[in-house]
Amino acid sequence: MPTTIRLLNLLSLLQARRDWPGSLLAERLRISDRTVRRDIERLREMGYAIETTMGPDGGYSLAAGTELPPLLFDDDQVVAVAIALHTATIVGADIDEPAARALTTIRQVLPSPLRHRLDALQIIAIAQRPGGSAPTAVPLESLVEIARAIRDHVILRIDYASRGQSATDGGIPPRRVEPHHLINAQGHWYLLAWDLDRDDWRLFRVERIKPRTPAGPRFEHREVPGGGVAEFVSARFKGSGSNDWSCRGSVILDLPIGEVLPFIGDGTAHEAEPDRTIVESGSWSWGSLAASFGRFDVPMEVVGPPELRAAFATLAERYAKAATR
């Protein structure tokens, strides 16, 4: 085995588990114990911090070093890193530009098939609101297959499970969609697509999608309405045709503004008095909006509109009945 390939294989083994007995490394690589020791020294000279444990069961382990040496990734790890870099904008840190440079660096050294797989991953990330639901895991291959259909502008035939079903359940009628964008929002993965059977835009939860093969014919790209993908998706989440809540109202909380701002979400706040704060927010219904103000758990005064005041009265009656049951 050429030395370079042997060193790469040795490094891959060291990255795969914490401790390796020297004899087991020699057996896996089909080399002598002496060659293992010599190759370990070569890796140390390249910047890898490899620790040695002595004794009958002694061996080697890869430790943290003082600088970043070259790293080895398998294909799935590369795609996983690419997804993380694509969605870096939603973590709240100013890392957009470093993330873009890192993605470019990774892409430059990839073999052609893996580079095409990576190029298909065009993801739009929308930050999660405070108090959102827990993130949902989706199969990596589903993301890649959907991304490839988006890149190639080909119609997807999918099984789409209802809420509570699995995409692998039988008896689900297939749907035909023109896939346009992969979106990570509110801790979930979505496909924004034109539903050919319903003649309208739809948001599909990716974990409930099972793509069928083969894919359909090519389609012409459509412009997403509403000022852009992020605006359109945000409007759908809010249950309105525009990126604004259909119900908006204000209250005065008996709290200083400093204790309100960390939990304001997409609302606004300004000081009414030193220990009182005016908060304006929105929701998909008046009852939901009134209930959302209750999370501050302090006395408050309704500013308006009248629909919000009526919603508070309805909730008060409902909660009072619940407390006596």
PDB file of N, CA and C in Angstrom, residues 4 9 18 37 44 69 79 88 118 137 140 147 154 164 168 190 223 231 243 249-250 260 268 290 295 321:
ATOM      1  N   THR A   4       1.086   7.265   1.367  1.00  0.00           N
ATOM      2  CA  THR A   4       0.055   8.295   1.527  1.00  0.00           C
ATOM      3  C   THR A   4      -1.299   7.661   1.819  1.00  0.00           C
ATOM      4  N   ASN A   9      -5.636   6.031   5.643  1.00  0.00           N
ATOM      5  CA  ASN A   9      -6.418   4.959   6.264  1.00  0.00           C
ATOM      6  C   ASN A   9      -6.188   4.910   7.774  1.00  0.00           C
ATOM      7  N   ARG A  18     -12.094   6.101  20.002  1.00  0.00           N
ATOM      8  CA  ARG A  18     -11.214   6.824  20.922  1.00  0.00           C
ATOM      9  C   ARG A  18      -9.842   6.172  21.072  1.00  0.00           C
ATOM     10  N   ARG A  37       4.083   2.301  14.261  1.00  0.00           N
ATOM     11  CA  ARG A  37       4.779   3.311  15.069  1.00  0.00           C
ATOM     12  C   ARG A  37       5.395   4.392  14.183  1.00  0.00           C
ATOM     13  N   ARG A  44       2.137  12.740  13.552  1.00  0.00           N
ATOM     14  CA  ARG A  44       2.468  13.758  14.550  1.00  0.00           C
ATOM     15  C   ARG A  44       3.233  14.915  13.923  1.00  0.00           C
ATOM     16  N   PRO A  69      -5.273  20.450  12.084  1.00  0.00           N
ATOM     17  CA  PRO A  69      -4.653  19.699  10.993  1.00  0.00           C
ATOM     18  C   PRO A  69      -5.698  19.355   9.930  1.00  0.00           C
ATOM     19  N   VAL A  79     -21.905  16.125   3.492  1.00  0.00           N
ATOM     20  CA  VAL A  79     -23.241  16.681   3.280  1.00  0.00           C
ATOM     21  C   VAL A  79     -23.782  17.272   4.579  1.00  0.00           C
ATOM     22  N   ALA A  88     -26.323  28.283   8.874  1.00  0.00           N
ATOM     23  CA  ALA A  88     -25.585  29.005   9.918  1.00  0.00           C
ATOM     24  C   ALA A  88     -26.222  30.343  10.260  1.00  0.00           C
ATOM     25  N   LEU A 118     -23.490  18.197  -3.406  1.00  0.00           N
ATOM     26  CA  LEU A 118     -23.436  19.350  -2.517  1.00  0.00           C
ATOM     27  C   LEU A 118     -24.095  20.572  -3.149  1.00  0.00           C
ATOM     28  N   ALA A 137     -35.938  15.597  13.185  1.00  0.00           N
ATOM     29  CA  ALA A 137     -34.903  14.992  12.350  1.00  0.00           C
ATOM     30  C   ALA A 137     -35.529  14.436  11.078  1.00  0.00           C
ATOM     31  N   LEU A 140     -31.237  12.056   5.847  1.00  0.00           N
ATOM     32  CA  LEU A 140     -30.324  12.834   5.018  1.00  0.00           C
ATOM     33  C   LEU A 140     -30.576  12.572   3.537  1.00  0.00           C
ATOM     34  N   ALA A 147     -33.374  17.959  -2.846  1.00  0.00           N
ATOM     35  CA  ALA A 147     -32.505  19.033  -3.329  1.00  0.00           C
ATOM     36  C   ALA A 147     -32.088  18.799  -4.776  1.00  0.00           C
ATOM     37  N   VAL A 154     -37.123  19.047 -11.907  1.00  0.00           N
ATOM     38  CA  VAL A 154     -37.920  17.901 -12.322  1.00  0.00           C
ATOM     39  C   VAL A 154     -39.060  17.701 -11.332  1.00  0.00           C
ATOM     40  N   GLY A 164     -49.431  12.480  12.050  1.00  0.00           N
ATOM     41  CA  GLY A 164     -49.563  11.262  12.840  1.00  0.00           C
ATOM     42  C   GLY A 164     -49.286   9.997  12.055  1.00  0.00           C
ATOM     43  N   THR A 168     -44.043   5.993   5.172  1.00  0.00           N
ATOM     44  CA  THR A 168     -43.890   4.622   4.686  1.00  0.00           C
ATOM     45  C   THR A 168     -45.170   3.813   4.826  1.00  0.00           C
ATOM     46  N   TYR A 190     -38.934  22.013   5.555  1.00  0.00           N
ATOM     47  CA  TYR A 190     -40.090  22.139   4.679  1.00  0.00           C
ATOM     48  C   TYR A 190     -39.641  22.144   3.222  1.00  0.00           C
ATOM     49  N   GLU A 223     -42.150  31.976 -10.140  1.00  0.00           N
ATOM     50  CA  GLU A 223     -41.815  32.983  -9.148  1.00  0.00           C
ATOM     51  C   GLU A 223     -42.697  32.821  -7.929  1.00  0.00           C
ATOM     52  N   GLU A 231     -40.420  35.708   2.899  1.00  0.00           N
ATOM     53  CA  GLU A 231     -41.636  36.468   3.185  1.00  0.00           C
ATOM     54  C   GLU A 231     -42.872  35.595   2.998  1.00  0.00           C
ATOM     55  N   ASN A 243     -46.887  39.006   5.033  1.00  0.00           N
ATOM     56  CA  ASN A 243     -46.037  38.641   6.159  1.00  0.00           C
ATOM     57  C   ASN A 243     -46.384  39.473   7.392  1.00  0.00           C
ATOM     58  N   GLY A 249     -52.567  43.478  18.466  1.00  0.00           N
ATOM     59  CA  GLY A 249     -53.084  44.274  19.560  1.00  0.00           C
ATOM     60  C   GLY A 249     -52.002  44.641  20.545  1.00  0.00           C
ATOM     61  N   SER A 250     -52.360  45.482  21.547  1.00  0.00           N
ATOM     62  CA  SER A 250     -51.388  45.991  22.503  1.00  0.00           C
ATOM     63  C   SER A 250     -51.930  45.870  23.921  1.00  0.00           C
ATOM     64  N   VAL A 260     -39.024  42.498  29.799  1.00  0.00           N
ATOM     65  CA  VAL A 260     -39.945  42.128  28.721  1.00  0.00           C
ATOM     66  C   VAL A 260     -39.188  41.772  27.447  1.00  0.00           C
ATOM     67  N   THR A 268     -43.157  44.193  19.531  1.00  0.00           N
ATOM     68  CA  THR A 268     -42.408  45.403  19.834  1.00  0.00           C
ATOM     69  C   THR A 268     -42.758  45.852  21.247  1.00  0.00           C
ATOM     70  N   ALA A 290     -54.439  36.917  22.998  1.00  0.00           N
ATOM     71  CA  ALA A 290     -54.684  37.188  24.419  1.00  0.00           C
ATOM     72  C   ALA A 290     -53.939  36.185  25.288  1.00  0.00           C
ATOM     73  N   ARG A 295     -48.349  34.811  29.077  1.00  0.00           N
ATOM     74  CA  ARG A 295     -47.085  34.163  29.426  1.00  0.00           C
ATOM     75  C   ARG A 295     -46.206  35.035  30.319  1.00  0.00           C
ATOM     76  N   LYS A 321     -64.213  28.603  34.446  1.00  0.00           N
ATOM     77  CA  LYS A 321     -64.955  27.336  34.417  1.00  0.00           C
ATOM     78  C   LYS A 321     -64.020  26.143  34.563  1.00  0.00           C
TER      79      LYS A 321
END
